[in-house]
Amino acid sequence: MYKNILVTGGTGYIGSHTVVELITAGYTPIIVDNLSNSKADVVDRIEKITGVRPAFYPYDINDAESLRKVFSSHKIDSVIHFAGLKAVGESVALPLKYYRNNITGTVTLIEVMKEYQVKSLVFSSSATVYGDPEVVPITEEAKVGGCTNPYGKTKYFIEEILKDVYVSDNSFDIALLRYFNPVGAHESGLIGENPNGIPNNLMPYITQVAIGKRPHLNVFGNDYDTHDGTGVRDYIHVVDLAKGHICALKKLEKEANGVFIYNLGTGKGYSVLDMVKAFSKVLGRPLPYQIAPRRAGDIATCYADPTLAEKELGFKAVYDLEKMCADSWHFQQCLKDEE
Ligand code: NAD
Ligand code: UD1
């Protein structure tokens, strides 16, 4: 049985929720995060929620010597690897920064894992590896690699690298988890997504409009081939997503050796206007929005076929859109109270 789980990127949005779920499930998470996109006080918040303070190292995964210190101090059973940069627009402007951080960082991590005979890994991949899907819902069998930006390409390349690592050493146990669109926050309001600057993603933009930080939401395009013309996505509550990682660990624990690939989504597609409607209901007033031009690189529709994760991992997302909106909104209000 696994006990000590190294969580790279563990103070980030998805990582912090997963650390909470790991503690709740009886594991001992050890966090490595260079705080490039998160704050050290997340560790205090995790302790507040769970009553347990996880070990935390403010290290960069590109720094092998620092990683060795962590592997020497803890007998690591498995690694959940979230650490990475994720801003699509920035990746177009600064591709080498993304290739260095995400790809070289992952290679360094795997090299150190091998030195310490740690061969169990859960990797944060993304539905972005499917590019513009030919068919929805998207199964894990769908074609991958049509990514239009360097961020997406790092996810695709890392998946390929990890498959090669397994071919070279069949004693590895690897889960590639392809996330759809994580939203929501822990219901305590203590952890959630708090992007710097203008949010790129829909839900943080909506909550900033609701709190009065921005005048209105720009709906990027209303002429897509969807039920109301706006883009359709598979939004999944971050707590559900976090639990998916526990399911993946349990799979690797009992069924060793292989590269296992799973979509983590709900299987339901909602449009931007569906999101506006659901959020307005939670808010108790209409959310102001305007129709704006399409955003470059966007696709019309993307949602998962979640059947394989349910069958093989016993994973099923349970939180609905109303809960996703309510928890996102609660977190935004808690942030405001802290200001
Ligand atoms: P996040 O930015 O909140 O968390 C990533 C964390 O990794 C941050 O705390 C950051 O400080 C840390 N980090 C980055 N580079 C590092 C390095 N070199 N060394 C150590 N720490 C480093 O992002 P998130 O939304 O929690 O995403 C986690 C992972 O899931 C990322 O790999 C992301 O690409 C992937 N993912 C996210 C989404 C999404 O919509 N949020 C969707 C699909 C996949
Ligand atoms: C984004 C990332 C993608 C990542 C995925 C999962 C971009 C371009 N792509 O995709 O790489 O894998 O998240 O987290 O960032 N929208 C608006 N107005 C806004 C913001 C978004 O109308 O202000 C629309 C978009 O056009 C889209 C939907 O809302 O139809 C969701 O957008 P977003 O939250 O950015 O996620 P993705 O585009 O799916």
GROMACS .gro file of C-alpha atoms and ligand atoms in nm:
model
  422
    1MET     CA    1   0.000   0.000   0.000
    2TYR     CA    2   0.115   0.353  -0.075
    3LYS     CA    3   0.163   0.600   0.208
    4ASN     CA    4   0.394   0.890   0.119
    5ILE     CA    5   0.283   1.076  -0.193
    6LEU     CA    6   0.502   1.351  -0.341
    7VAL     CA    7   0.277   1.621  -0.485
    8THR     CA    8   0.456   1.859  -0.724
    9GLY     CA    9   0.259   2.182  -0.770
   10GLY     CA   10   0.077   2.096  -0.446
   11THR     CA   11   0.004   2.455  -0.343
   12GLY     CA   12  -0.164   2.528  -0.678
   13TYR     CA   13  -0.535   2.517  -0.757
   14ILE     CA   14  -0.588   2.148  -0.835
   15GLY     CA   15  -0.287   2.035  -0.628
   16SER     CA   16  -0.412   2.193  -0.304
   17HIS     CA   17  -0.754   2.030  -0.337
   18THR     CA   18  -0.585   1.698  -0.408
   19VAL     CA   19  -0.362   1.734  -0.100
   20VAL     CA   20  -0.679   1.779   0.109
   21GLU     CA   21  -0.830   1.464  -0.041
   22LEU     CA   22  -0.505   1.269   0.009
   23ILE     CA   23  -0.499   1.359   0.378
   24THR     CA   24  -0.868   1.270   0.412
   25ALA     CA   25  -0.800   0.934   0.247
   26GLY     CA   26  -0.517   0.859   0.496
   27TYR     CA   27  -0.214   0.928   0.276
   28THR     CA   28   0.081   1.150   0.373
   29PRO     CA   29   0.130   1.414   0.103
   30ILE     CA   30   0.466   1.590   0.067
   31ILE     CA   31   0.445   1.911  -0.135
   32VAL     CA   32   0.710   2.052  -0.369
   33ASP     CA   33   0.614   2.384  -0.529
   34ASN     CA   34   0.831   2.677  -0.634
   35LEU     CA   35   0.541   2.918  -0.566
   36SER     CA   36   0.563   3.064  -0.917
   37ASN     CA   37   0.181   3.059  -0.933
   38SER     CA   38   0.068   3.003  -0.575
   39LYS     CA   39   0.131   3.119  -0.220
   40ALA     CA   40   0.292   2.947   0.077
   41ASP     CA   41  -0.010   3.023   0.299
   42VAL     CA   42  -0.200   2.753   0.111
   43VAL     CA   43  -0.020   2.511   0.344
   44ASP     CA   44  -0.178   2.686   0.647
   45ARG     CA   45  -0.516   2.667   0.477
   46ILE     CA   46  -0.479   2.295   0.408
   47GLU     CA   47  -0.395   2.251   0.777
   48LYS     CA   48  -0.706   2.452   0.874
   49ILE     CA   49  -0.928   2.229   0.659
   50THR     CA   50  -0.778   1.892   0.751
   51GLY     CA   51  -0.607   1.942   1.089
   52VAL     CA   52  -0.288   1.804   0.933
   53ARG     CA   53   0.007   2.012   0.815
   54PRO     CA   54   0.171   1.856   0.509
   55ALA     CA   55   0.548   1.877   0.461
   56PHE     CA   56   0.626   2.157   0.217
   57TYR     CA   57   0.943   2.228   0.014
   58PRO     CA   58   0.960   2.551  -0.192
   59TYR     CA   59   1.172   2.384  -0.460
   60ASP     CA   60   1.177   2.392  -0.838
   61ILE     CA   61   1.132   2.057  -1.014
   62ASN     CA   62   1.411   2.162  -1.252
   63ASP     CA   63   1.654   2.152  -0.960
   64ALA     CA   64   1.760   1.787  -0.929
   65GLU     CA   65   1.973   1.847  -0.619
   66SER     CA   66   1.675   1.989  -0.428
   67LEU     CA   67   1.453   1.703  -0.543
   68ARG     CA   68   1.714   1.455  -0.417
   69LYS     CA   69   1.686   1.612  -0.071
   70VAL     CA   70   1.313   1.541  -0.070
   71PHE     CA   71   1.352   1.182  -0.192
   72SER     CA   72   1.627   1.126   0.069
   73SER     CA   73   1.414   1.263   0.354
   74HIS     CA   74   1.094   1.073   0.270
   75LYS     CA   75   1.036   0.724   0.139
   76ILE     CA   76   0.817   0.827  -0.153
   77ASP     CA   77   0.572   0.563  -0.282
   78SER     CA   78   0.418   0.760  -0.567
   79VAL     CA   79   0.429   1.104  -0.727
   80ILE     CA   80   0.135   1.315  -0.840
   81HIS     CA   81   0.283   1.565  -1.082
   82PHE     CA   82   0.088   1.892  -1.115
   83ALA     CA   83   0.381   2.137  -1.137
   84GLY     CA   84   0.369   2.325  -1.463
   85LEU     CA   85   0.289   2.656  -1.627
   86LYS     CA   86  -0.058   2.671  -1.783
   87ALA     CA   87  -0.130   3.010  -1.944
   88VAL     CA   88  -0.207   2.943  -2.311
   89GLY     CA   89  -0.148   3.303  -2.431
   90GLU     CA   90   0.182   3.336  -2.245
   91SER     CA   91   0.297   3.003  -2.390
   92VAL     CA   92   0.253   3.144  -2.742
   93ALA     CA   93   0.468   3.446  -2.653
   94LEU     CA   94   0.725   3.251  -2.447
   95PRO     CA   95   0.736   2.894  -2.582
   96LEU     CA   96   1.086   2.817  -2.452
   97LYS     CA   97   0.982   2.911  -2.097
   98TYR     CA   98   0.704   2.649  -2.127
   99TYR     CA   99   0.924   2.381  -2.282
  100ARG     CA  100   1.193   2.440  -2.018
  101ASN     CA  101   0.960   2.447  -1.722
  102ASN     CA  102   0.708   2.179  -1.814
  103ILE     CA  103   0.908   1.935  -2.026
  104THR     CA  104   1.261   1.965  -1.885
  105GLY     CA  105   1.109   1.984  -1.536
  106THR     CA  106   0.926   1.656  -1.592
  107VAL     CA  107   1.237   1.487  -1.734
  108THR     CA  108   1.438   1.597  -1.429
  109LEU     CA  109   1.168   1.469  -1.196
  110ILE     CA  110   1.160   1.127  -1.367
  111GLU     CA  111   1.540   1.101  -1.359
  112VAL     CA  112   1.544   1.163  -0.985
  113MET     CA  113   1.251   0.923  -0.933
  114LYS     CA  114   1.453   0.655  -1.113
  115GLU     CA  115   1.757   0.722  -0.894
  116TYR     CA  116   1.539   0.651  -0.590
  117GLN     CA  117   1.354   0.356  -0.750
  118VAL     CA  118   1.022   0.541  -0.738
  119LYS     CA  119   0.825   0.424  -1.039
  120SER     CA  120   0.469   0.526  -0.977
  121LEU     CA  121   0.341   0.849  -1.130
  122VAL     CA  122   0.011   1.029  -1.185
  123PHE     CA  123   0.042   1.306  -1.444
  124SER     CA  124  -0.183   1.611  -1.498
  125SER     CA  125  -0.265   1.604  -1.865
  126SER     CA  126  -0.544   1.791  -2.035
  127ALA     CA  127  -0.827   1.755  -2.282
  128THR     CA  128  -0.624   2.003  -2.486
  129VAL     CA  129  -0.425   1.701  -2.620
  130TYR     CA  130  -0.732   1.615  -2.832
  131GLY     CA  131  -0.712   1.947  -3.020
  132ASP     CA  132  -1.037   2.009  -3.210
  133PRO     CA  133  -1.211   1.673  -3.163
  134GLU     CA  134  -1.365   1.498  -3.463
  135VAL     CA  135  -1.637   1.342  -3.246
  136VAL     CA  136  -1.792   1.425  -2.909
  137PRO     CA  137  -1.816   1.292  -2.645
  138ILE     CA  138  -1.439   1.232  -2.659
  139THR     CA  139  -1.310   0.888  -2.565
  140GLU     CA  140  -0.950   0.812  -2.472
  141GLU     CA  141  -0.915   0.644  -2.812
  142ALA     CA  142  -0.958   0.975  -2.996
  143LYS     CA  143  -0.668   1.115  -3.198
  144VAL     CA  144  -0.424   1.327  -2.996
  145GLY     CA  145  -0.161   1.582  -3.089
  146GLY     CA  146  -0.349   1.851  -3.277
  147CYS     CA  147  -0.255   2.114  -3.020
  148THR     CA  148  -0.237   2.470  -3.147
  149ASN     CA  149  -0.026   2.629  -2.872
  150PRO     CA  150   0.298   2.547  -2.687
  151TYR     CA  151   0.118   2.486  -2.355
  152GLY     CA  152  -0.099   2.216  -2.514
  153LYS     CA  153   0.203   2.072  -2.690
  154THR     CA  154   0.389   2.034  -2.359
  155LYS     CA  155   0.103   1.812  -2.235
  156TYR     CA  156   0.111   1.604  -2.553
  157PHE     CA  157   0.492   1.575  -2.556
  158ILE     CA  158   0.505   1.478  -2.187
  159GLU     CA  159   0.246   1.206  -2.246
  160GLU     CA  160   0.468   1.070  -2.526
  161ILE     CA  161   0.781   1.094  -2.309
  162LEU     CA  162   0.610   0.901  -2.029
  163LYS     CA  163   0.499   0.630  -2.272
  164ASP     CA  164   0.864   0.597  -2.386
  165VAL     CA  165   0.980   0.579  -2.024
  166TYR     CA  166   0.744   0.288  -1.971
  167VAL     CA  167   0.863   0.110  -2.287
  168SER     CA  168   1.220   0.138  -2.158
  169ASP     CA  169   1.129   0.018  -1.809
  170ASN     CA  170   0.812  -0.189  -1.769
  171SER     CA  171   0.822  -0.163  -1.392
  172PHE     CA  172   0.674   0.189  -1.413
  173ASP     CA  173   0.308   0.247  -1.319
  174ILE     CA  174   0.183   0.563  -1.488
  175ALA     CA  175  -0.159   0.727  -1.501
  176LEU     CA  176  -0.217   1.007  -1.752
  177LEU     CA  177  -0.524   1.201  -1.641
  178ARG     CA  178  -0.680   1.422  -1.906
  179TYR     CA  179  -0.873   1.693  -1.723
  180PHE     CA  180  -1.160   1.873  -1.886
  181ASN     CA  181  -1.250   2.217  -1.736
  182PRO     CA  182  -1.196   2.233  -1.359
  183VAL     CA  183  -1.402   2.496  -1.175
  184GLY     CA  184  -1.534   2.547  -0.822
  185ALA     CA  185  -1.346   2.556  -0.494
  186HIS     CA  186  -1.336   2.383  -0.157
  187GLU     CA  187  -1.661   2.458   0.023
  188SER     CA  188  -1.469   2.607   0.319
  189GLY     CA  189  -1.378   2.900   0.092
  190LEU     CA  190  -1.016   2.861   0.208
  191ILE     CA  191  -0.869   2.731  -0.117
  192GLY     CA  192  -0.967   2.791  -0.479
  193GLU     CA  193  -0.844   2.951  -0.799
  194ASN     CA  194  -0.717   3.307  -0.771
  195PRO     CA  195  -0.541   3.401  -1.096
  196ASN     CA  196  -0.308   3.700  -1.117
  197GLY     CA  197  -0.424   3.981  -1.348
  198ILE     CA  198  -0.707   3.942  -1.595
  199PRO     CA  199  -0.842   3.585  -1.584
  200ASN     CA  200  -0.818   3.386  -1.907
  201ASN     CA  201  -1.068   3.124  -1.805
  202LEU     CA  202  -1.442   3.156  -1.789
  203MET     CA  203  -1.530   3.088  -1.425
  204PRO     CA  204  -1.275   3.319  -1.259
  205TYR     CA  205  -1.379   3.591  -1.504
  206ILE     CA  206  -1.746   3.540  -1.413
  207THR     CA  207  -1.679   3.560  -1.038
  208GLN     CA  208  -1.476   3.880  -1.085
  209VAL     CA  209  -1.766   4.036  -1.277
  210ALA     CA  210  -2.004   3.927  -1.000
  211ILE     CA  211  -1.789   4.087  -0.729
  212GLY     CA  212  -1.767   4.411  -0.929
  213LYS     CA  213  -1.399   4.388  -1.028
  214ARG     CA  214  -1.491   4.383  -1.399
  215PRO     CA  215  -1.793   4.545  -1.566
  216HIS     CA  216  -1.917   4.254  -1.774
  217LEU     CA  217  -1.826   3.916  -1.916
  218ASN     CA  218  -1.719   3.906  -2.280
  219VAL     CA  219  -1.878   3.601  -2.441
  220PHE     CA  220  -1.628   3.495  -2.705
  221GLY     CA  221  -1.845   3.422  -3.009
  222ASN     CA  222  -2.214   3.333  -3.047
  223ASP     CA  223  -2.193   3.182  -3.395
  224TYR     CA  224  -2.051   2.839  -3.313
  225ASP     CA  225  -2.235   2.527  -3.419
  226THR     CA  226  -2.378   2.464  -3.070
  227HIS     CA  227  -2.731   2.482  -2.919
  228ASP     CA  228  -2.706   2.858  -2.854
  229GLY     CA  229  -2.401   2.951  -3.062
  230THR     CA  230  -2.160   2.982  -2.766
  231GLY     CA  231  -1.873   2.743  -2.684
  232VAL     CA  232  -1.957   2.418  -2.506
  233ARG     CA  233  -1.726   2.264  -2.242
  234ASP     CA  234  -1.726   1.991  -1.978
  235TYR     CA  235  -1.696   2.172  -1.642
  236ILE     CA  236  -1.594   1.951  -1.349
  237HIS     CA  237  -1.587   2.050  -0.981
  238VAL     CA  238  -1.226   2.065  -0.860
  239VAL     CA  239  -1.310   1.851  -0.556
  240ASP     CA  240  -1.445   1.578  -0.784
  241LEU     CA  241  -1.131   1.612  -0.995
  242ALA     CA  242  -0.912   1.586  -0.684
  243LYS     CA  243  -1.090   1.263  -0.586
  244GLY     CA  244  -1.014   1.126  -0.932
  245HIS     CA  245  -0.645   1.134  -0.834
  246ILE     CA  246  -0.711   0.916  -0.530
  247CYS     CA  247  -0.892   0.668  -0.757
  248ALA     CA  248  -0.593   0.671  -0.995
  249LEU     CA  249  -0.347   0.609  -0.708
  250LYS     CA  250  -0.554   0.314  -0.592
  251LYS     CA  251  -0.546   0.170  -0.942
  252LEU     CA  252  -0.167   0.201  -0.959
  253GLU     CA  253  -0.139   0.055  -0.608
  254LYS     CA  254  -0.316  -0.266  -0.700
  255GLU     CA  255  -0.266  -0.305  -1.074
  256ALA     CA  256   0.098  -0.246  -1.132
  257ASN     CA  257   0.284  -0.179  -1.457
  258GLY     CA  258   0.149   0.008  -1.752
  259VAL     CA  259   0.045   0.346  -1.882
  260PHE     CA  260  -0.321   0.404  -1.805
  261ILE     CA  261  -0.505   0.696  -1.966
  262TYR     CA  262  -0.830   0.845  -1.836
  263ASN     CA  263  -1.055   1.137  -1.914
  264LEU     CA  264  -1.167   1.317  -1.599
  265GLY     CA  265  -1.486   1.502  -1.684
  266THR     CA  266  -1.858   1.478  -1.618
  267GLY     CA  267  -1.970   1.385  -1.970
  268LYS     CA  268  -2.200   1.689  -1.981
  269GLY     CA  269  -2.142   1.988  -2.207
  270TYR     CA  270  -2.256   2.336  -2.107
  271SER     CA  271  -2.237   2.650  -2.318
  272VAL     CA  272  -2.106   2.988  -2.202
  273LEU     CA  273  -2.464   3.114  -2.184
  274ASP     CA  274  -2.567   2.805  -1.983
  275MET     CA  275  -2.291   2.900  -1.738
  276VAL     CA  276  -2.408   3.260  -1.724
  277LYS     CA  277  -2.762   3.141  -1.651
  278ALA     CA  278  -2.654   2.894  -1.381
  279PHE     CA  279  -2.428   3.151  -1.216
  280SER     CA  280  -2.698   3.423  -1.227
  281LYS     CA  281  -2.933   3.184  -1.045
  282VAL     CA  282  -2.679   3.134  -0.765
  283LEU     CA  283  -2.605   3.506  -0.757
  284GLY     CA  284  -2.973   3.601  -0.740
  285ARG     CA  285  -2.937   3.865  -1.014
  286PRO     CA  286  -2.842   3.867  -1.382
  287LEU     CA  287  -2.470   3.857  -1.460
  288PRO     CA  288  -2.387   4.134  -1.711
  289TYR     CA  289  -2.239   4.009  -2.037
  290GLN     CA  290  -2.172   4.121  -2.393
  291ILE     CA  291  -2.119   3.919  -2.706
  292ALA     CA  292  -1.760   3.965  -2.827
  293PRO     CA  293  -1.562   3.823  -3.122
  294ARG     CA  294  -1.439   3.463  -3.111
  295ARG     CA  295  -1.112   3.405  -2.921
  296ALA     CA  296  -0.831   3.277  -3.144
  297GLY     CA  297  -0.765   2.906  -3.101
  298ASP     CA  298  -1.104   2.827  -2.939
  299ILE     CA  299  -1.306   2.527  -3.048
  300ALA     CA  300  -1.685   2.493  -3.055
  301THR     CA  301  -1.743   2.187  -2.842
  302CYS     CA  302  -1.540   1.971  -2.606
  303TYR     CA  303  -1.678   1.721  -2.356
  304ALA     CA  304  -1.568   1.387  -2.222
  305ASP     CA  305  -1.689   1.036  -2.246
  306PRO     CA  306  -1.617   0.954  -1.879
  307THR     CA  307  -1.708   0.584  -1.906
  308LEU     CA  308  -1.356   0.438  -1.884
  309ALA     CA  309  -1.269   0.620  -1.560
  310GLU     CA  310  -1.595   0.500  -1.408
  311LYS     CA  311  -1.539   0.142  -1.520
  312GLU     CA  312  -1.171   0.108  -1.431
  313LEU     CA  313  -1.123   0.362  -1.152
  314GLY     CA  314  -1.471   0.368  -1.001
  315PHE     CA  315  -1.460   0.744  -1.054
  316LYS     CA  316  -1.773   0.945  -1.112
  317ALA     CA  317  -1.808   1.322  -1.072
  318VAL     CA  318  -2.101   1.398  -0.843
  319TYR     CA  319  -2.122   1.778  -0.811
  320ASP     CA  320  -2.360   1.962  -1.044
  321LEU     CA  321  -2.332   2.300  -1.213
  322GLU     CA  322  -2.513   2.479  -0.932
  323LYS     CA  323  -2.260   2.351  -0.674
  324MET     CA  324  -1.971   2.447  -0.906
  325CYS     CA  325  -2.107   2.803  -0.936
  326ALA     CA  326  -2.196   2.832  -0.566
  327ASP     CA  327  -1.851   2.721  -0.448
  328SER     CA  328  -1.669   2.944  -0.701
  329TRP     CA  329  -1.878   3.239  -0.586
  330HIS     CA  330  -1.825   3.162  -0.216
  331PHE     CA  331  -1.448   3.149  -0.269
  332GLN     CA  332  -1.449   3.484  -0.453
  333GLN     CA  333  -1.644   3.641  -0.163
  334CYS     CA  334  -1.397   3.497   0.090
  335LEU     CA  335  -1.109   3.651  -0.110
  336LYS     CA  336  -1.282   3.989  -0.097
  337ASP     CA  337  -1.328   3.962   0.281
  338GLU     CA  338  -0.954   3.898   0.318
  339GLU     CA  339  -0.859   4.212   0.120
  340NAD     P1  340  -0.168   2.611  -1.083
  340NAD     O1  341  -0.085   2.710  -1.156
  340NAD     O2  342  -0.266   2.662  -0.981
  340NAD     O3  343  -0.074   2.502  -1.012
  340NAD     C1  344   0.050   2.463  -1.064
  340NAD     C2  345   0.152   2.478  -0.952
  340NAD     O4  346   0.279   2.434  -1.001
  340NAD     C3  347   0.167   2.622  -0.903
  340NAD     O5  348   0.148   2.626  -0.763
  340NAD     C4  349   0.310   2.660  -0.943
  340NAD     O6  350   0.369   2.747  -0.848
  340NAD     C5  351   0.378   2.524  -0.950
  340NAD     N1  352   0.493   2.516  -1.040
  340NAD     C6  353   0.500   2.556  -1.170
  340NAD     N2  354   0.622   2.530  -1.220
  340NAD     C7  355   0.694   2.471  -1.120
  340NAD     C8  356   0.827   2.422  -1.110
  340NAD     N3  357   0.912   2.429  -1.213
  340NAD     N4  358   0.866   2.367  -0.993
  340NAD     C9  359   0.782   2.359  -0.887
  340NAD     N5  360   0.656   2.405  -0.891
  340NAD    C10  361   0.613   2.461  -1.006
  340NAD     O7  362  -0.245   2.522  -1.193
  340NAD     P2  363  -0.359   2.414  -1.175
  340NAD     O8  364  -0.481   2.467  -1.240
  340NAD     O9  365  -0.365   2.365  -1.036
  340NAD    O10  366  -0.302   2.301  -1.270
  340NAD    C11  367  -0.225   2.191  -1.222
  340NAD    C12  368  -0.181   2.107  -1.339
  340NAD    O11  369  -0.295   2.063  -1.410
  340NAD    C13  370  -0.093   2.182  -1.439
  340NAD    O12  371   0.004   2.093  -1.487
  340NAD    C14  372  -0.192   2.218  -1.549
  340NAD    O13  373  -0.129   2.234  -1.672
  340NAD    C15  374  -0.283   2.096  -1.546
  340NAD     N6  375  -0.416   2.125  -1.602
  340NAD    C16  376  -0.488   2.230  -1.552
  340NAD    C17  377  -0.613   2.259  -1.606
  340NAD    C18  378  -0.694   2.375  -1.555
  340NAD    O14  379  -0.785   2.420  -1.624
  340NAD     N7  380  -0.668   2.429  -1.436
  340NAD    C19  381  -0.666   2.180  -1.708
  340NAD    C20  382  -0.590   2.072  -1.756
  340NAD    C21  383  -0.464   2.046  -1.701
  341UD1     C1  384  -0.874   2.653  -2.154
  341UD1     C2  385  -0.737   2.650  -2.217
  341UD1     C3  386  -0.698   2.506  -2.245
  341UD1     C4  387  -0.708   2.423  -2.119
  341UD1     C5  388  -0.853   2.432  -2.071
  341UD1     C6  389  -0.879   2.350  -1.949
  341UD1     C7  390  -0.726   2.863  -2.337
  341UD1     C8  391  -0.728   2.929  -2.471
  341UD1     N1  392  -0.740   2.728  -2.339
  341UD1     O1  393  -0.964   2.611  -2.251
  341UD1     O2  394  -0.567   2.498  -2.294
  341UD1     O3  395  -0.675   2.289  -2.145
  341UD1     O4  396  -0.881   2.569  -2.043
  341UD1     O5  397  -0.873   2.424  -1.836
  341UD1     O6  398  -0.705   2.926  -2.233
  341UD1     N2  399  -1.499   3.225  -2.256
  341UD1     C9  400  -1.570   3.343  -2.275
  341UD1     N3  401  -1.527   3.455  -2.211
  341UD1    C10  402  -1.419   3.456  -2.127
  341UD1    C11  403  -1.347   3.335  -2.106
  341UD1    C12  404  -1.390   3.220  -2.173
  341UD1     O7  405  -1.667   3.346  -2.350
  341UD1     O8  406  -1.385   3.561  -2.072
  341UD1    C13  407  -1.547   3.101  -2.322
  341UD1    C14  408  -1.445   3.037  -2.416
  341UD1     O9  409  -1.455   3.092  -2.546
  341UD1    C15  410  -1.487   2.890  -2.408
  341UD1    C16  411  -1.540   2.874  -2.266
  341UD1    O10  412  -1.573   3.007  -2.222
  341UD1    O11  413  -1.592   2.864  -2.497
  341UD1    C17  414  -1.440   2.815  -2.169
  341UD1    O12  415  -1.319   2.890  -2.176
  341UD1     P1  416  -1.193   2.861  -2.079
  341UD1    O13  417  -1.240   2.863  -1.938
  341UD1    O14  418  -1.086   2.957  -2.117
  341UD1    O15  419  -1.151   2.713  -2.111
  341UD1     P2  420  -1.114   2.645  -2.254
  341UD1    O16  421  -1.130   2.739  -2.367
  341UD1    O17  422  -1.187   2.518  -2.262
   0.00000   0.00000   0.00000
